[in-house]
Amino acid sequence: MTRARPMRADARRNYERLLTAAAEAFAEHGEGASLDDIAKRAGVGSGTLYRHFPTRQALLEAAYVDRVEAFAVRADELGARLPPGEALVAWLNELCVGTLQVRGMKALLGSAVTDGAGRAVPACATSVKDAAARLVEAAQREGTLRADVEPMEVLRLAHGLASAAELVGGDGGCGSIRRYVTLLTEGLRPAR
Amino acid sequence: MTRARPMRADARRNYERLLTAAAEAFAEHGEGASLDDIAKRAGVGSGTLYRHFPTRQALLEAAYVDRVEAFAVRADELGARLPPGEALVAWLNELCVGTLQVRGMKALLGSAVTDGAGRAVPACATSVKDAAARLVEAAQREGTLRADVEPMEVLRLAHGLASAAELVGGDGGCGSIRRYVTLLTEGLRPAR
DNA sequence: ACCTGAACACCGTTCAAGT
DNA sequence: ACCTGAACACCGTTCAAGT
């Protein structure tokens, strides 16, 4: 961990402003929001944005860390309250809905579970992965989840379900999430 | 159907050139390939590109119609050769692999199964949907597919699986497709 | 009827000059 | 040490002028 030396007062202020402006802009225009516009909203030169956040993804991550961490916390809450199998399903539902409700979140979580060679994995990825691992392993011990699935697979499939639900018109797909999670859980084979 | 009056010779030539150039560019740079670059490759003014293809999606579709139709044909081939349930699974595998192998195809097929209010549905969507419907219904009659799933759901889920597999590094996800299709087919519950 | 390409607006990124 | 904003390269889109 690089220990952050405290920032100069104006730098810290600009940093905060950029985060606020970014959260607004991403919410309005999604992942592709104009960086120039974000700098303008923050009342900051565009160079300052690049100084603090060298890539779009770095900014996206910084703006959404809290929400991502909240997913991890939520996993443990559900894990404490429900039987493991139910907890996992409930969490997947919430994760997918959150993915679709917060614009730009899908891209961020997607990059968190990507393992391409040259890709930058956001720092917040670890907490989600660990949270998923705890739920997955508990459900497997309970015997309600296939023993051969890995936490990363589950997270990638969740990303896939969100992508699938996104194609449904109306409320941006949130209404279809439950259905798709059920289909994945139970499988496409007929119930016996 | 709008009956197309034959194009002027130069128009037809430009149209063809644009399609070739577009196929090349999309293959190299994916869905977001520069339109200006495509016009340049085709040796055509940028206005001409817009005349023939008012939107990026229109161009993408025109460049890939043949491949999309091939998916539909392939569905019937598999349907004739295999038991319905197996045919569906085999087709989903091929569909997902094709989605990932041909750059830009995922976006095109995605828009084909989207039913957002203002979205333009590509014309080639019908043949894929019909093909999927034939496989789905046959498998349901056979009893190897849940009776309550609709063809569109299956297509959207296939899109989702492709998105999930895409997150795996290496060969662009093709190697993971079979696994993900299996997980969807059998479900995440343990085998009994 | 169709084509061309300049013109415009917009965006990402860099960097010299400033404090 | 950090900020600013002009400068550059690039892209999508339109449209007046041309054939």
Coordinates of N, CA, C and O in Angstrom, one line a residue, chain B residues 2-173:
Chain B
T2 N -40.3 -1.7 -48.4 CA -40.0 -0.6 -49.4 C -39.3 -1.3 -50.6 O -38.2 -1.8 -50.5
R3 N -39.9 -1.2 -51.8 CA -39.3 -1.8 -53.0 C -38.2 -0.9 -53.5 O -38.5 0.2 -53.9
A4 N -37.0 -1.4 -53.4 CA -35.8 -0.6 -53.8 C -35.7 -0.4 -55.3 O -35.5 -1.4 -56.0
R5 N -35.9 0.8 -55.7 CA -35.6 1.1 -57.1 C -34.1 0.9 -57.3 O -33.3 1.2 -56.4
P6 N -33.7 0.4 -58.5 CA -32.2 0.1 -58.6 C -31.4 1.4 -58.5 O -31.8 2.5 -58.9
M7 N -30.2 1.3 -57.9 CA -29.4 2.4 -57.6 C -28.6 2.8 -58.9 O -28.4 2.0 -59.8
R8 N -28.2 4.1 -58.9 CA -27.4 4.5 -60.0 C -26.1 3.8 -59.9 O -25.7 3.4 -58.7
A9 N -25.4 3.6 -61.0 CA -24.2 2.7 -61.0 C -23.2 3.2 -60.0 O -22.6 2.4 -59.2
D10 N -22.9 4.5 -59.9 CA -21.8 4.9 -59.0 C -22.3 4.8 -57.5 O -21.5 4.5 -56.6
A11 N -23.6 5.0 -57.3 CA -24.1 4.8 -55.9 C -24.0 3.4 -55.5 O -23.5 3.1 -54.4
R12 N -24.3 2.5 -56.4 CA -24.2 1.0 -56.0 C -22.8 0.7 -55.7 O -22.5 -0.1 -54.8
R13 N -21.8 1.2 -56.5 CA -20.4 0.9 -56.3 C -20.0 1.4 -55.0 O -19.3 0.7 -54.2
N14 N -20.3 2.7 -54.7 CA -20.0 3.2 -53.4 C -20.5 2.4 -52.2 O -19.9 2.2 -51.2
Y15 N -21.8 2.0 -52.4 CA -22.4 1.2 -51.4 C -21.6 -0.1 -51.1 O -21.3 -0.4 -49.9
E16 N -21.3 -0.8 -52.1 CA -20.5 -2.0 -52.0 C -19.1 -1.7 -51.3 O -18.7 -2.4 -50.4
R17 N -18.5 -0.7 -51.8 CA -17.2 -0.4 -51.2 C -17.3 0.0 -49.7 O -16.4 -0.4 -48.9
L18 N -18.3 0.7 -49.4 CA -18.5 1.0 -48.0 C -18.7 -0.2 -47.1 O -18.2 -0.3 -46.0
L19 N -19.5 -1.2 -47.7 CA -19.7 -2.4 -46.9 C -18.4 -3.1 -46.7 O -18.1 -3.6 -45.6
T20 N -17.6 -3.2 -47.7 CA -16.3 -3.9 -47.6 C -15.4 -3.2 -46.6 O -14.8 -3.8 -45.6
A21 N -15.3 -1.9 -46.7 CA -14.5 -1.1 -45.8 C -15.0 -1.2 -44.4 O -14.2 -1.4 -43.4
A22 N -16.3 -1.2 -44.2 CA -16.9 -1.3 -42.9 C -16.5 -2.6 -42.3 O -16.1 -2.7 -41.1
A23 N -16.7 -3.7 -43.0 CA -16.4 -5.0 -42.5 C -15.0 -5.1 -42.0 O -14.7 -5.6 -40.9
E24 N -14.0 -4.6 -42.8 CA -12.6 -4.5 -42.4 C -12.5 -3.7 -41.1 O -11.8 -4.2 -40.1
A25 N -13.0 -2.5 -41.1 CA -12.8 -1.6 -40.0 C -13.4 -2.2 -38.7 O -12.8 -2.1 -37.6
F26 N -14.6 -2.7 -38.8 CA -15.2 -3.3 -37.6 C -14.4 -4.5 -37.1 O -14.3 -4.6 -35.9
A27 N -13.9 -5.3 -38.0 CA -13.1 -6.4 -37.6 C -11.8 -5.9 -36.9 O -11.4 -6.6 -35.9
E28 N -11.3 -4.8 -37.3 CA -10.0 -4.4 -36.7 C -10.3 -3.6 -35.4 O -9.6 -3.8 -34.4
H29 N -11.3 -2.7 -35.4 CA -11.5 -1.9 -34.2 C -12.7 -2.1 -33.5 O -13.1 -1.3 -32.6
G30 N -13.5 -3.1 -33.9 CA -14.8 -3.3 -33.1 C -15.8 -2.3 -33.5 O -15.7 -1.5 -34.4
E31 N -16.9 -2.4 -32.8 CA -18.1 -1.6 -33.1 C -17.9 -0.1 -33.2 O -18.5 0.6 -34.0
G32 N -16.9 0.4 -32.5 CA -16.7 1.8 -32.4 C -15.7 2.4 -33.5 O -15.3 3.5 -33.5
A33 N -15.4 1.5 -34.5 CA -14.5 2.0 -35.6 C -14.9 3.3 -36.1 O -16.1 3.7 -36.2
S34 N -13.9 4.1 -36.5 CA -14.2 5.5 -37.0 C -14.9 5.5 -38.3 O -14.5 4.9 -39.3
L35 N -16.0 6.2 -38.3 CA -16.8 6.3 -39.6 C -16.1 7.0 -40.6 O -16.1 6.7 -41.8
D36 N -15.4 8.0 -40.2 CA -14.6 8.8 -41.1 C -13.5 7.9 -41.8 O -13.3 8.0 -43.0
D37 N -12.9 7.1 -41.0 CA -11.9 6.2 -41.5 C -12.5 5.2 -42.5 O -12.0 4.9 -43.6
I38 N -13.7 4.7 -42.2 CA -14.4 3.8 -43.1 C -14.7 4.5 -44.5 O -14.4 3.9 -45.5
A39 N -15.1 5.7 -44.4 CA -15.4 6.5 -45.7 C -14.0 6.6 -46.4 O -14.0 6.4 -47.7
K40 N -13.0 6.9 -45.8 CA -11.7 7.1 -46.4 C -11.2 5.8 -47.1 O -10.8 5.8 -48.2
R41 N -11.3 4.7 -46.3 CA -10.9 3.4 -46.8 C -11.7 3.1 -48.1 O -11.2 2.5 -49.1
A42 N -13.0 3.5 -48.1 CA -13.8 3.2 -49.3 C -13.6 4.2 -50.4 O -14.1 4.1 -51.5
G43 N -12.8 5.2 -50.1 CA -12.5 6.2 -51.1 C -13.7 7.1 -51.4 O -14.0 7.4 -52.6
V44 N -14.4 7.4 -50.4 CA -15.7 8.0 -50.6 C -15.8 9.2 -49.6 O -15.2 9.2 -48.5
G45 N -16.6 10.2 -50.0 CA -16.8 11.4 -49.1 C -17.6 10.9 -47.9 O -18.4 10.0 -48.0
S46 N -17.4 11.6 -46.7 CA -18.1 11.2 -45.5 C -19.6 11.3 -45.7 O -20.4 10.5 -45.1
G47 N -20.0 12.3 -46.4 CA -21.5 12.5 -46.7 C -22.1 11.3 -47.3 O -23.3 11.0 -47.1
T48 N -21.4 10.7 -48.2 CA -21.9 9.5 -48.9 C -22.1 8.4 -48.0 O -23.1 7.7 -48.1
L49 N -21.3 8.2 -47.0 CA -21.5 7.2 -46.0 C -22.8 7.4 -45.3 O -23.7 6.5 -45.1
Y50 N -23.1 8.7 -44.9 CA -24.3 9.0 -44.2 C -25.5 8.9 -45.1 O -26.6 8.6 -44.6
R51 N -25.4 9.2 -46.3 CA -26.5 9.0 -47.3 C -26.9 7.5 -47.3 O -28.1 7.3 -47.2
H52 N -26.0 6.7 -47.4 CA -26.3 5.2 -47.5 C -26.7 4.6 -46.1 O -27.6 3.8 -46.0
F53 N -26.0 5.1 -45.1 CA -26.2 4.5 -43.8 C -26.3 5.6 -42.7 O -25.4 6.1 -42.2
P54 N -27.6 6.0 -42.4 CA -27.8 7.1 -41.6 C -27.3 6.9 -40.2 O -27.0 7.9 -39.5
T55 N -27.2 5.7 -39.7 CA -26.7 5.5 -38.3 C -25.6 4.5 -38.4 O -25.5 3.7 -39.3
R56 N -24.8 4.5 -37.3 CA -23.7 3.5 -37.2 C -24.3 2.1 -37.2 O -23.8 1.2 -37.8
Q57 N -25.4 1.9 -36.6 CA -26.0 0.6 -36.5 C -26.5 0.1 -37.8 O -26.4 -1.1 -38.1
A58 N -27.0 1.0 -38.7 CA -27.4 0.6 -40.0 C -26.3 0.1 -40.8 O -26.4 -0.9 -41.5
L59 N -25.1 0.7 -40.6 CA -23.9 0.2 -41.3 C -23.5 -1.1 -40.8 O -23.2 -2.1 -41.5
L60 N -23.4 -1.2 -39.5 CA -23.0 -2.4 -38.8 C -23.9 -3.6 -39.3 O -23.5 -4.7 -39.6
E61 N -25.2 -3.3 -39.3 CA -26.1 -4.4 -39.7 C -25.9 -4.8 -41.1 O -25.8 -6.0 -41.4
A62 N -25.8 -3.8 -42.0 CA -25.6 -4.1 -43.4 C -24.3 -4.9 -43.6 O -24.3 -5.8 -44.5
A63 N -23.3 -4.6 -42.9 CA -22.0 -5.3 -43.0 C -22.1 -6.7 -42.5 O -21.3 -7.6 -43.0
Y64 N -23.0 -7.0 -41.6 CA -23.1 -8.3 -41.0 C -24.3 -9.1 -41.3 O -24.5 -10.2 -40.7
V65 N -25.2 -8.6 -42.1 CA -26.4 -9.4 -42.4 C -26.2 -10.8 -42.7 O -26.8 -11.7 -42.2
D66 N -25.2 -11.1 -43.6 CA -25.0 -12.4 -44.0 C -24.6 -13.3 -42.9 O -25.1 -14.4 -42.8
R67 N -23.8 -12.8 -42.0 CA -23.4 -13.7 -40.9 C -24.5 -13.9 -39.9 O -24.6 -15.0 -39.4
V68 N -25.4 -12.9 -39.8 CA -26.5 -13.1 -38.9 C -27.5 -14.1 -39.5 O -28.0 -15.0 -38.8
E69 N -27.7 -14.0 -40.8 CA -28.6 -15.0 -41.4 C -28.0 -16.4 -41.3 O -28.7 -17.4 -41.2
A70 N -26.7 -16.5 -41.4 CA -26.0 -17.8 -41.2 C -26.3 -18.4 -39.9 O -26.5 -19.6 -39.8
F71 N -26.5 -17.6 -38.8 CA -26.9 -18.2 -37.5 C -28.2 -18.8 -37.6 O -28.5 -19.9 -37.1
A72 N -29.1 -18.2 -38.3 CA -30.5 -18.7 -38.5 C -30.4 -20.0 -39.3 O -31.1 -21.0 -38.8
V73 N -29.7 -20.0 -40.3 CA -29.6 -21.3 -41.1 C -29.0 -22.4 -40.3 O -29.5 -23.5 -40.3
R74 N -28.0 -22.0 -39.6 CA -27.3 -23.0 -38.7 C -28.3 -23.6 -37.7 O -28.2 -24.8 -37.4
A75 N -29.2 -22.8 -37.2 CA -30.1 -23.3 -36.2 C -30.9 -24.5 -36.8 O -31.2 -25.5 -36.2
D76 N -31.4 -24.3 -38.1 CA -32.2 -25.4 -38.7 C -31.3 -26.6 -39.0 O -31.8 -27.7 -38.9
E77 N -30.1 -26.4 -39.4 CA -29.2 -27.5 -39.7 C -29.1 -28.4 -38.4 O -29.3 -29.6 -38.4
L78 N -28.8 -27.7 -37.3 CA -28.7 -28.4 -36.0 C -30.0 -29.1 -35.6 O -30.0 -30.2 -35.1
G79 N -31.1 -28.3 -35.8 CA -32.4 -28.9 -35.5 C -32.7 -30.1 -36.3 O -33.4 -31.0 -35.8
A80 N -32.2 -30.2 -37.5 CA -32.4 -31.4 -38.3 C -31.6 -32.6 -37.9 O -31.9 -33.7 -38.2
R81 N -30.4 -32.3 -37.4 CA -29.4 -33.3 -37.1 C -29.4 -33.9 -35.7 O -29.0 -35.0 -35.5
L82 N -29.9 -33.1 -34.8 CA -29.8 -33.5 -33.3 C -31.2 -33.5 -32.7 O -32.1 -32.8 -33.1
P83 N -31.3 -34.2 -31.6 CA -32.5 -34.1 -30.8 C -32.7 -32.6 -30.3 O -31.6 -32.0 -30.1
P84 N -33.9 -32.2 -30.2 CA -34.1 -30.7 -30.0 C -33.3 -30.1 -28.8 O -32.7 -29.0 -29.0
G85 N -33.3 -30.8 -27.7 CA -32.6 -30.2 -26.6 C -31.1 -30.0 -26.9 O -30.5 -29.0 -26.6
E86 N -30.5 -31.0 -27.5 CA -29.1 -30.9 -27.8 C -28.8 -29.9 -28.9 O -27.8 -29.2 -28.9
A87 N -29.8 -29.8 -29.8 CA -29.6 -28.8 -30.9 C -29.6 -27.4 -30.3 O -28.8 -26.6 -30.7
L88 N -30.5 -27.2 -29.4 CA -30.6 -25.8 -28.8 C -29.3 -25.5 -28.1 O -28.7 -24.4 -28.3
V89 N -28.8 -26.4 -27.3 CA -27.5 -26.2 -26.6 C -26.4 -25.9 -27.6 O -25.6 -25.0 -27.4
A90 N -26.3 -26.8 -28.6 CA -25.2 -26.6 -29.6 C -25.3 -25.3 -30.3 O -24.3 -24.6 -30.5
W91 N -26.5 -24.9 -30.6 CA -26.7 -23.6 -31.3 C -26.3 -22.4 -30.3 O -25.7 -21.5 -30.8
L92 N -26.7 -22.5 -29.1 CA -26.3 -21.4 -28.2 C -24.8 -21.3 -28.1 O -24.3 -20.2 -28.1
N93 N -24.2 -22.5 -28.1 CA -22.7 -22.4 -28.0 C -22.2 -21.7 -29.3 O -21.3 -20.8 -29.1
E94 N -22.6 -22.1 -30.4 CA -22.1 -21.5 -31.6 C -22.5 -20.0 -31.7 O -21.7 -19.2 -32.2
L95 N -23.7 -19.7 -31.3 CA -24.1 -18.3 -31.3 C -23.2 -17.4 -30.4 O -22.8 -16.4 -30.8
C96 N -22.9 -17.9 -29.2 CA -22.1 -17.1 -28.3 C -20.7 -17.0 -28.8 O -20.1 -15.9 -28.8
V97 N -20.1 -18.1 -29.3 CA -18.8 -18.1 -29.9 C -18.7 -17.1 -31.0 O -17.8 -16.2 -31.1
G98 N -19.7 -17.2 -31.9 CA -19.7 -16.2 -33.1 C -19.8 -14.8 -32.6 O -19.2 -13.9 -33.1
T99 N -20.6 -14.6 -31.6 CA -20.8 -13.3 -31.0 C -19.5 -12.7 -30.5 O -19.2 -11.5 -30.7
L100 N -18.7 -13.5 -30.0 CA -17.4 -13.0 -29.5 C -16.3 -13.0 -30.5 O -15.4 -12.2 -30.4
Q101 N -16.4 -13.9 -31.5 CA -15.3 -13.9 -32.5 C -15.4 -12.8 -33.5 O -14.4 -12.2 -33.9
V102 N -16.6 -12.4 -33.9 CA -16.8 -11.3 -34.8 C -17.0 -10.0 -34.1 O -18.0 -9.8 -33.5
R103 N -16.0 -9.1 -34.1 CA -16.0 -7.9 -33.4 C -17.2 -7.0 -33.8 O -17.4 -6.9 -35.0
G104 N -17.9 -6.5 -32.9 CA -19.1 -5.7 -33.2 C -20.4 -6.5 -33.3 O -21.5 -5.9 -33.2
M105 N -20.2 -7.8 -33.4 CA -21.4 -8.7 -33.5 C -22.3 -8.6 -32.2 O -23.5 -8.6 -32.2
K106 N -21.6 -8.6 -31.1 CA -22.3 -8.5 -29.8 C -23.3 -7.3 -29.7 O -24.4 -7.5 -29.4
A107 N -22.8 -6.2 -30.1 CA -23.6 -5.0 -30.1 C -24.8 -5.2 -31.1 O -25.9 -4.8 -30.7
L108 N -24.5 -5.7 -32.2 CA -25.6 -5.9 -33.2 C -26.7 -6.9 -32.7 O -27.9 -6.6 -32.7
L109 N -26.3 -8.0 -32.2 CA -27.2 -9.0 -31.7 C -27.9 -8.5 -30.5 O -29.1 -8.7 -30.3
G110 N -27.2 -7.7 -29.7 CA -27.8 -7.1 -28.5 C -29.0 -6.2 -28.9 O -30.1 -6.3 -28.4
S111 N -28.7 -5.3 -29.9 CA -29.8 -4.4 -30.3 C -30.9 -5.2 -31.0 O -32.1 -4.8 -31.0
A112 N -30.6 -6.4 -31.5 CA -31.7 -7.2 -32.1 C -32.7 -7.8 -31.1 O -33.8 -8.0 -31.4
V113 N -32.2 -7.9 -29.9 CA -33.1 -8.5 -28.9 C -33.5 -7.5 -27.8 O -33.9 -7.9 -26.7
T114 N -33.3 -6.2 -28.1 CA -33.7 -5.2 -27.2 C -35.1 -4.7 -27.5 O -35.4 -4.7 -28.7
D115 N -35.9 -4.5 -26.5 CA -37.2 -3.9 -26.9 C -37.4 -2.6 -26.2 O -38.6 -2.3 -25.8
G116 N -36.4 -1.8 -26.0 CA -36.6 -0.4 -25.6 C -37.5 0.4 -26.5 O -37.6 0.0 -27.7
A117 N -38.2 1.4 -26.0 CA -39.2 2.1 -26.7 C -38.6 2.7 -28.0 O -39.0 2.4 -29.1
G118 N -37.6 3.5 -27.9 CA -37.1 4.3 -29.0 C -36.0 3.6 -29.8 O -35.5 4.2 -30.8
R119 N -35.7 2.4 -29.5 CA -34.6 1.7 -30.1 C -34.9 1.2 -31.5 O -36.0 0.7 -31.8
A120 N -33.9 1.3 -32.4 CA -34.1 0.7 -33.8 C -33.7 -0.7 -33.8 O -32.6 -1.1 -33.5
V121 N -34.7 -1.6 -34.1 CA -34.4 -3.0 -34.2 C -33.9 -3.4 -35.6 O -34.7 -3.1 -36.5
P122 N -32.8 -4.0 -35.7 CA -32.3 -4.3 -37.0 C -33.2 -5.3 -37.7 O -33.9 -6.1 -37.1
A123 N -33.3 -5.2 -39.1 CA -34.2 -6.0 -39.8 C -33.8 -7.5 -39.7 O -34.7 -8.4 -39.7
C124 N -32.5 -7.8 -39.6 CA -32.1 -9.1 -39.5 C -32.5 -9.8 -38.2 O -32.3 -11.0 -38.0
A125 N -33.0 -9.0 -37.3 CA -33.4 -9.6 -36.0 C -34.5 -10.7 -36.1 O -34.4 -11.7 -35.4
T126 N -35.4 -10.5 -37.1 CA -36.5 -11.4 -37.2 C -36.0 -12.9 -37.5 O -36.5 -13.8 -36.8
S127 N -35.1 -13.0 -38.4 CA -34.7 -14.4 -38.7 C -34.0 -15.1 -37.5 O -34.2 -16.3 -37.3
V128 N -33.2 -14.4 -36.7 CA -32.6 -15.0 -35.6 C -33.7 -15.4 -34.6 O -33.7 -16.5 -34.0
K129 N -34.6 -14.4 -34.3 CA -35.7 -14.7 -33.4 C -36.5 -15.9 -33.8 O -36.8 -16.8 -33.0
D130 N -36.8 -16.0 -35.1 CA -37.6 -17.1 -35.6 C -36.9 -18.4 -35.4 O -37.5 -19.4 -35.0
A131 N -35.6 -18.3 -35.7 CA -34.8 -19.6 -35.6 C -34.8 -20.0 -34.2 O -35.0 -21.2 -33.9
A132 N -34.6 -19.1 -33.3 CA -34.5 -19.4 -31.9 C -35.9 -20.0 -31.4 O -35.9 -21.0 -30.7
A133 N -36.9 -19.4 -31.9 CA -38.3 -19.9 -31.5 C -38.5 -21.3 -32.0 O -39.0 -22.1 -31.2
R134 N -38.0 -21.7 -33.2 CA -38.2 -23.1 -33.6 C -37.5 -24.0 -32.7 O -38.0 -25.1 -32.3
L135 N -36.2 -23.7 -32.4 CA -35.4 -24.6 -31.5 C -36.0 -24.7 -30.1 O -36.1 -25.8 -29.5
V136 N -36.4 -23.5 -29.6 CA -37.0 -23.5 -28.2 C -38.3 -24.3 -28.2 O -38.5 -25.1 -27.3
E137 N -39.2 -24.1 -29.1 CA -40.4 -24.8 -29.1 C -40.3 -26.3 -29.2 O -40.9 -27.1 -28.6
A138 N -39.4 -26.7 -30.1 CA -39.1 -28.1 -30.3 C -38.6 -28.8 -29.0 O -39.0 -29.8 -28.6
A139 N -37.7 -28.1 -28.4 CA -37.1 -28.6 -27.1 C -38.2 -28.7 -26.0 O -38.2 -29.6 -25.2
Q140 N -39.1 -27.7 -26.0 CA -40.2 -27.7 -25.0 C -41.1 -28.9 -25.3 O -41.6 -29.6 -24.4
R141 N -41.4 -29.1 -26.6 CA -42.3 -30.3 -26.9 C -41.6 -31.6 -26.5 O -42.3 -32.5 -26.0
E142 N -40.3 -31.6 -26.6 CA -39.6 -32.8 -26.3 C -39.5 -33.0 -24.8 O -39.3 -34.1 -24.2
G143 N -39.7 -31.9 -24.0 CA -39.6 -31.9 -22.6 C -38.3 -31.7 -22.0 O -38.0 -32.0 -20.8
T144 N -37.3 -31.2 -22.8 CA -36.0 -31.0 -22.3 C -35.7 -29.5 -22.0 O -34.6 -29.2 -21.7
L145 N -36.7 -28.7 -22.1 CA -36.5 -27.3 -21.8 C -37.8 -26.8 -21.0 O -38.9 -27.2 -21.4
R146 N -37.5 -26.0 -20.0 CA -38.6 -25.5 -19.2 C -39.7 -24.9 -20.1 O -39.4 -24.3 -21.1
A147 N -40.9 -25.2 -19.7 CA -42.0 -24.8 -20.6 C -42.3 -23.3 -20.6 O -42.9 -22.7 -21.4
D148 N -41.7 -22.6 -19.5 CA -42.1 -21.2 -19.3 C -41.1 -20.3 -19.9 O -41.2 -19.1 -19.6
V149 N -40.0 -20.7 -20.5 CA -39.1 -19.8 -21.1 C -39.4 -19.4 -22.5 O -39.9 -20.2 -23.3
E150 N -39.3 -18.1 -22.8 CA -39.6 -17.6 -24.2 C -38.3 -17.5 -25.0 O -37.2 -17.3 -24.4
P151 N -38.4 -17.6 -26.3 CA -37.3 -17.5 -27.2 C -36.5 -16.3 -26.9 O -35.2 -16.3 -26.9
M152 N -37.1 -15.1 -26.7 CA -36.4 -13.9 -26.5 C -35.6 -14.0 -25.2 O -34.5 -13.4 -25.2
E153 N -36.1 -14.6 -24.2 CA -35.4 -14.8 -23.0 C -34.1 -15.5 -23.2 O -33.0 -15.2 -22.8
V154 N -34.2 -16.6 -24.0 CA -33.1 -17.4 -24.3 C -32.0 -16.6 -25.1 O -30.8 -16.7 -24.8
L155 N -32.5 -15.8 -26.0 CA -31.5 -15.0 -26.8 C -30.9 -14.0 -25.9 O -29.7 -13.7 -26.0
R156 N -31.6 -13.4 -25.0 CA -31.0 -12.4 -24.1 C -30.0 -13.0 -23.2 O -29.0 -12.5 -22.9
L157 N -30.4 -14.2 -22.7 CA -29.5 -14.9 -21.8 C -28.2 -15.3 -22.6 O -27.1 -15.2 -22.0
A158 N -28.3 -15.7 -23.8 CA -27.1 -16.0 -24.6 C -26.2 -14.8 -24.7 O -25.0 -14.9 -24.6
H159 N -26.9 -13.6 -25.0 CA -26.1 -12.4 -25.0 C -25.4 -12.2 -23.7 O -24.2 -11.8 -23.6
G160 N -26.1 -12.5 -22.6 CA -25.5 -12.3 -21.3 C -24.3 -13.3 -21.0 O -23.3 -12.9 -20.5
L161 N -24.5 -14.5 -21.5 CA -23.4 -15.5 -21.3 C -22.2 -15.0 -22.1 O -21.0 -15.1 -21.7
A162 N -22.4 -14.5 -23.3 CA -21.3 -14.0 -24.1 C -20.6 -12.8 -23.4 O -19.4 -12.7 -23.3
S163 N -21.4 -11.9 -22.8 CA -20.8 -10.8 -22.0 C -20.0 -11.4 -20.8 O -19.0 -10.8 -20.5
A164 N -20.5 -12.4 -20.2 CA -19.8 -13.0 -19.0 C -18.5 -13.6 -19.5 O -17.4 -13.3 -18.9
A165 N -18.6 -14.3 -20.6 CA -17.4 -15.0 -21.1 C -16.3 -14.0 -21.5 O -15.1 -14.3 -21.4
E166 N -16.8 -12.9 -22.0 CA -15.9 -11.9 -22.5 C -14.9 -11.4 -21.5 O -13.9 -10.8 -21.7
L167 N -15.4 -11.5 -20.2 CA -14.6 -11.0 -19.1 C -13.4 -11.9 -18.8 O -12.5 -11.5 -18.1
V168 N -13.4 -13.1 -19.4 CA -12.3 -14.0 -19.1 C -11.2 -13.7 -20.1 O -11.4 -13.5 -21.3
G169 N -10.0 -13.6 -19.6 CA -8.9 -13.2 -20.5 C -8.5 -14.3 -21.4 O -9.1 -15.4 -21.4
G170 N -7.5 -14.1 -22.3 CA -7.0 -15.1 -23.1 C -7.6 -15.0 -24.5 O -7.3 -14.1 -25.3
D171 N -8.4 -16.0 -24.9 CA -9.0 -16.1 -26.2 C -10.2 -15.2 -26.4 O -11.0 -15.5 -27.3
G172 N -10.4 -14.2 -25.6 CA -11.6 -13.4 -25.8 C -12.8 -14.0 -25.3 O -13.9 -13.6 -25.5
G173 N -12.7 -15.1 -24.5 CA -13.8 -15.7 -23.8 C -14.4 -16.9 -24.5 O -15.2 -17.6 -23.9

